[in-house]
Amino acid sequence: MVALTNHLLNRHALGQADKILKQAEISLAKRQPGPAINELKWLLKYDSENEKAIFLLGQGYYDSKEYSAALKQFSRISKGSQYYGPSLLNVAKSCLQTAQMEQAEEALENYLVLYPSALSARIELQWLYFNQFRIREAKHLLRQGLLHAENPYPLLYHLLHLEFKPPIAQESIRLLQRINQDAPDQSSVLMALGYCHWKLGKTDQAIALIEESLSTEPFRVESILIAADFYLELGEKEKCAALLKPPQSYPAEIQELLQQDDRWHWIQSRLLFQNHLQNESLKEIQTAIELKPFEIKYLQYCGTIFQAMGQLEKARQFFNRAKTLSLSHRELYKIVSSGVLKQPTKTDCLRISQYCENLGNIDQGREWQKIAAALQ
Amino acid sequence: MGSFKYRFQFQNFILIPIILISVTGCTEQNPPVPKSKQSTSLPKTTLPPSISKNTNLPGPFLFSSIAKESGIDFTYYGNPSPQHYMVEQNGGGVAFLDFDCDNQLDIFFTNGSHFDHPAEQAGKIHHLYRAASLSPESLHYDNVTIPAGLNRSDFGMGVACGDYNNDGFVDLYLCAFGKNSFWENNGDGTFSDITDQTNTRDERWGTSAAFADLDGDGDLDLYVTNYVEYNRQDPPCYTSLKSQRIKISCGPIGRIAQPDVLYQNLGDGKYSNVSVQSGIHKPAAGKGLAVQIVDLDDDGLLDIFVANDTTDNFFFHNSGNLTFEERGLIQGVAVGDDGMPQSSMGIACADFNRNGHFDLLITNFENAPNDFYEQIDTGIFQASNSRMGLDTTSRPKLSFGTIAADFNLDQWPDLFIANGHIWDLGRDKTEHEYEMTQQLFANQSGTRFLDVSENSGPYFQEKFLGRAVAVGDIDNDGDADLVTSHEMKPAALLRNDSPKSGKSLRLKVIGIQDARQPLGTSIKVVIGGKNQIFNIPSGGSFQSSHDSRVIVPVGKATSIDSLTISWPGGTKEHWKNIPIHEELILLQGTAEE
């Protein structure tokens, strides 16, 4: 008897599904998530795989600020569903609201694989990286966006702001602390918090957080590099060396990533220099420069090593090269800090373009030039 | 919990008791000095429990804050106002000088002003304090500003002290926003304004100055560093913090740098502006905040180092004949280790690792490390702040004045750094500090510095808007004491009560053929096989001037093996086997070669 009743109700529900879904959409549009949630829950009781219903229910919960419940629904959407893409974005939004940054990051990255030209998602992910001091990743993300963007201006704007108005530990730490309190044990957040404490001179706390992050995720390249840099600055050379080249090697893919990362060579170079191995140090910084030829601090450091080796003419060349680049960098800084980026003139765009190109940011230079042309 | 999406915007030596030396000036019988009208003996400062609680912890250094009970009651006037005028950022200058030649250090504070409430109207003047009584237990100063004739009001910045006319009495040069002033010490406890007759009336924004005999002709020349073009009508500046627009005082970026000035002492009571012909105007003007004159590259000629704010620092190599070549970039001291110009504020110069070369510590803005330029070979510097342990501790601080001195006489120069922000950004729930703790770093045998501030006395528990700081031996006990001038809070006089690792000898050098007060001069000392080098301070720190006597830490030695002075005129003089006494006066030409 119960089975028959269920069967009839199921048929009824299926028959009413379109109507319920439409009504739910109307309720949600009217910002009345309560009724929509009830209807959708009822529908899903009998049509549990209805992905539109799941999506809308997730939306209802999200609008009701029941973010965990929303996340649960959005996460149910299967990859093959037409709602998968939008649900990824909603997963990210729900995660951001519940401080689950790593999950949000993953969702946004997956979303951008599906929709590479989605500007808002790209900017959102950029902020996520920004708030965790992951400037390099943020820049890479924005540059990738330039390949797909119909309107590159917001990306160009953020790229310049990332360079000249980077996150500051004094202003970021409280946010990160709140995140860590609400969703502990996220390796990237722990590392960002550790980084903040480091930059605020609170080394004991920094050590604890950095070590905790490393133990949570020992093979995260960003964490390895931050930790190595941190220990080198503290004068803990052995710890630094062990992070760069652990006794038991990193997995091959991580080792490869590190070897291809200019920062690994830069830290290695400084460590070797402190150990009075000037030739080896020089070799490492030269590798770093090969990987990132316009990095001013690498050029300056290379000059310093040549100077220590008594090769003054070589040193002079590197110092001059660094100086030339720093002049363009300073001019760009003046432009960004002046506020003209909000409404740049053609002349501003052309100047920015030139300075970007001088600094090796050819893609940005080109895009600024296009904007200048469009302002004619 | 709200949304996590938050947009961050962004010395044959002469060892003679002082009173027996018969040369003119400060070695004569003390001149009559006007007494102050008041001689206040104030009760000892009592500290709130929160401040005094950590002082029992052991540390290598201990400083006692004694301004109040010593009669120093100066509070700087030109403090930050709601209008956030840029000229309010620097605070005042401070100098240790013995203006009355009684072998006790006196103190001069420069005072500031306000556009809206000028110091003159407010009755706020510079302050000169004369050391009236001196014993390690009891120091007392009298305010003698008015009888000395220094009751003037200016937008005062830095101060330089030097005996410009070789009469044995130290004179004063005041940098200001507006007209700088030159005051001659009349030798009777009073000063006369000689700005116009000496042709040193620079009217730009002067910040710091230093006297030294740069052409080796036997008198003190004068270098004045200037900052940027600014006037009251300039629009205010803003920053964004947590999406809020906050009015702040403007920074130097985007402002026109004002060129520095080099005045040559003509020896007839006048100076000549030789800035152009000397070569100091060859590089584009810098935004100068501090200057130190010292023979950095050990070629026997005094060089000039200028700390510039957001523009490259200057290393003016002295090429002789009062000509200079700017070599900052190629010698590795122009920019930070990131290759970028730094917000350089203050200068400390010493041979921190005892390799026989002077190193430089340059203070910097918040979120940028102070720069430690280690001279690894003659004239070759490399940024070693990270290796020396100075990055992590300096990055959260906005640093101004800085002092290199061996506070515990272990023969390794230590560091004091004055900190304080120029903007109050902390109130909006950030970790930006406005007032900051001041820092003391113990030199770990030249390999690394250790921040020991916390256990160095109550002063280091309090927070200040630290600015200028000068060093000198106020109680003549053979160690380095400090005087600091803050914004907002009263100035501090810090008596060094640190446990000592050894003894010291206080050296007073007097030129005969050379300038009587051979500021900037290098002194090489060998004790028990250990080499130490010193310089008679000419400038350095920030907007400050220091005790011209040099404290030589001697450890447990009973004599100095050898001592060499490189006189500004280009000659060197060697003394050997000098017995250790409390104070030694070295007269030029008295060494037995």
Short mmCIF file of C-alpha atoms in Angstrom, two decimals, chain B residues 331-497:
data_model
loop_
_atom_site.label_atom_id
_atom_site.label_comp_id
_atom_site.label_asym_id
_atom_site.label_seq_id
_atom_site.Cartn_x
_atom_site.Cartn_y
_atom_site.Cartn_z
CA GLN B 331 79.43 50.91 -5.21
CA GLY B 332 76.23 49.24 -4.16
CA VAL B 333 74.67 51.79 -1.81
CA ALA B 334 72.22 53.64 -4.03
CA VAL B 335 69.35 51.21 -3.91
CA GLY B 336 67.98 48.37 -1.84
CA ASP B 337 68.68 44.72 -2.43
CA ASP B 338 65.64 44.64 -4.66
CA GLY B 339 67.31 47.10 -7.02
CA MET B 340 64.81 49.81 -6.22
CA PRO B 341 65.37 53.18 -4.56
CA GLN B 342 64.38 53.00 -0.90
CA SER B 343 62.66 55.42 1.41
CA SER B 344 65.97 56.12 3.11
CA MET B 345 65.59 58.12 6.31
CA GLY B 346 68.55 57.73 8.65
CA ILE B 347 72.20 56.68 8.58
CA ALA B 348 74.35 54.70 11.02
CA CYS B 349 77.97 54.19 10.09
CA ALA B 350 80.49 51.90 11.80
CA ASP B 351 82.70 48.93 11.08
CA PHE B 352 80.16 46.48 12.36
CA ASN B 353 82.08 43.33 11.43
CA ARG B 354 85.58 44.71 12.16
CA ASN B 355 86.89 44.00 8.70
CA GLY B 356 88.53 47.42 8.59
CA HIS B 357 85.87 49.08 6.49
CA PHE B 358 82.93 51.25 7.48
CA ASP B 359 79.50 49.77 6.86
CA LEU B 360 76.22 51.61 6.60
CA LEU B 361 72.79 50.98 8.03
CA ILE B 362 70.09 52.96 6.32
CA THR B 363 66.62 53.08 7.82
CA ASN B 364 63.57 52.64 5.71
CA PHE B 365 59.79 52.79 5.49
CA GLU B 366 57.29 50.31 6.87
CA ASN B 367 57.12 47.03 4.99
CA ALA B 368 60.59 47.50 3.56
CA PRO B 369 63.64 46.27 5.42
CA ASN B 370 66.31 48.63 6.67
CA ASP B 371 69.32 48.35 4.38
CA PHE B 372 72.59 47.10 5.79
CA TYR B 373 75.36 47.88 3.34
CA GLU B 374 78.36 45.81 4.30
CA GLN B 375 81.64 47.10 2.90
CA ILE B 376 83.27 43.88 1.85
CA ASP B 377 86.28 45.49 0.24
CA THR B 378 87.45 49.05 -0.20
CA GLY B 379 84.54 50.96 -1.67
CA ILE B 380 82.57 47.79 -2.42
CA PHE B 381 79.33 47.42 -0.57
CA GLN B 382 76.76 44.69 -0.62
CA ALA B 383 73.32 44.63 0.89
CA SER B 384 73.49 42.14 3.77
CA ASN B 385 70.42 43.06 5.76
CA SER B 386 68.91 39.65 5.46
CA ARG B 387 72.06 37.77 6.46
CA MET B 388 72.60 40.17 9.38
CA GLY B 389 69.15 39.44 10.73
CA LEU B 390 67.79 42.90 10.11
CA ASP B 391 65.01 42.17 7.66
CA THR B 392 62.40 40.47 9.77
CA THR B 393 62.73 42.87 12.67
CA SER B 394 62.74 46.04 10.61
CA ARG B 395 60.02 45.37 8.10
CA PRO B 396 57.05 46.19 10.34
CA LYS B 397 58.72 49.42 11.48
CA LEU B 398 58.95 52.82 9.88
CA SER B 399 62.41 53.91 10.96
CA PHE B 400 64.05 57.32 11.15
CA GLY B 401 67.08 58.09 13.31
CA THR B 402 69.65 55.41 13.95
CA ILE B 403 72.82 55.15 15.99
CA ALA B 404 75.80 52.85 15.72
CA ALA B 405 77.50 52.61 19.10
CA ASP B 406 79.05 49.91 21.24
CA PHE B 407 76.58 50.13 24.07
CA ASN B 408 78.07 47.35 26.20
CA LEU B 409 81.73 47.95 25.27
CA ASP B 410 82.28 44.49 23.88
CA GLN B 411 84.09 46.02 20.90
CA TRP B 412 81.27 45.29 18.51
CA PRO B 413 79.14 48.29 17.49
CA ASP B 414 75.44 47.84 18.23
CA LEU B 415 72.42 49.63 16.85
CA PHE B 416 69.62 51.85 18.08
CA ILE B 417 66.75 52.57 15.72
CA ALA B 418 63.99 55.16 16.25
CA ASN B 419 60.64 54.12 14.86
CA GLY B 420 57.26 55.71 14.31
CA HIS B 421 54.84 55.97 11.46
CA ILE B 422 53.93 59.13 9.61
CA TRP B 423 50.35 58.04 9.10
CA ASP B 424 47.84 56.83 11.62
CA LEU B 425 46.42 53.86 9.74
CA GLY B 426 45.86 51.51 12.62
CA ARG B 427 42.58 52.80 13.82
CA ASP B 428 40.64 51.06 11.10
CA LYS B 429 41.19 47.60 12.41
CA THR B 430 44.49 46.91 10.76
CA GLU B 431 47.82 45.97 12.28
CA HIS B 432 49.52 49.16 11.10
CA GLU B 433 51.20 50.77 14.09
CA TYR B 434 51.27 54.54 14.40
CA GLU B 435 53.38 54.91 17.51
CA MET B 436 56.01 52.18 17.57
CA THR B 437 58.49 50.69 19.97
CA GLN B 438 62.10 51.79 19.52
CA GLN B 439 64.71 49.14 18.84
CA LEU B 440 68.09 48.07 20.16
CA PHE B 441 70.14 45.46 18.38
CA ALA B 442 73.06 43.64 19.93
CA ASN B 443 75.87 42.92 17.50
CA GLN B 444 76.64 39.22 17.63
CA SER B 445 80.39 39.43 16.92
CA GLY B 446 79.81 40.94 13.52
CA THR B 447 77.78 38.07 12.18
CA ARG B 448 74.22 39.02 12.96
CA PHE B 449 72.17 41.45 14.99
CA LEU B 450 69.82 40.39 17.73
CA ASP B 451 66.83 42.50 18.64
CA VAL B 452 67.12 42.92 22.44
CA SER B 453 64.79 45.90 22.74
CA GLU B 454 62.24 44.21 24.94
CA ASN B 455 64.62 43.71 27.84
CA SER B 456 66.52 46.96 27.59
CA GLY B 457 64.47 49.08 29.94
CA PRO B 458 61.03 50.64 30.28
CA TYR B 459 61.62 53.10 27.43
CA PHE B 460 61.64 50.21 25.02
CA GLN B 461 58.26 49.04 26.24
CA GLU B 462 56.55 52.29 25.35
CA LYS B 463 55.51 53.38 21.91
CA PHE B 464 56.52 56.65 20.28
CA LEU B 465 56.61 58.50 17.04
CA GLY B 466 60.38 58.14 17.03
CA ARG B 467 62.27 60.56 14.82
CA ALA B 468 65.67 62.14 15.59
CA VAL B 469 68.21 60.52 17.90
CA ALA B 470 71.70 61.62 18.89
CA VAL B 471 74.48 59.79 20.75
CA GLY B 472 76.91 61.05 23.37
CA ASP B 473 78.38 60.33 26.78
CA ILE B 474 76.18 62.53 28.93
CA ASP B 475 77.56 61.38 32.27
CA ASN B 476 81.16 60.95 31.13
CA ASP B 477 81.17 57.37 32.34
CA GLY B 478 82.64 56.01 29.16
CA ASP B 479 79.60 54.66 27.40
CA ALA B 480 77.14 55.86 24.81
CA ASP B 481 73.94 57.51 26.00
CA LEU B 482 71.12 58.69 23.79
CA VAL B 483 68.71 61.56 23.37
CA THR B 484 65.62 61.14 21.25
CA SER B 485 63.14 63.64 19.93
CA HIS B 486 59.68 62.29 19.26
CA GLU B 487 56.59 63.76 17.83
CA MET B 488 53.59 64.06 20.14
CA LYS B 489 55.43 62.93 23.29
CA PRO B 490 58.21 64.50 25.35
CA ALA B 491 61.80 63.96 24.31
CA ALA B 492 63.71 61.21 26.09
CA LEU B 493 67.17 61.21 27.59
CA LEU B 494 68.42 57.66 27.85
CA ARG B 495 71.26 56.95 30.24
CA ASN B 496 73.16 53.82 29.36
CA ASP B 497 73.25 51.60 32.44
#
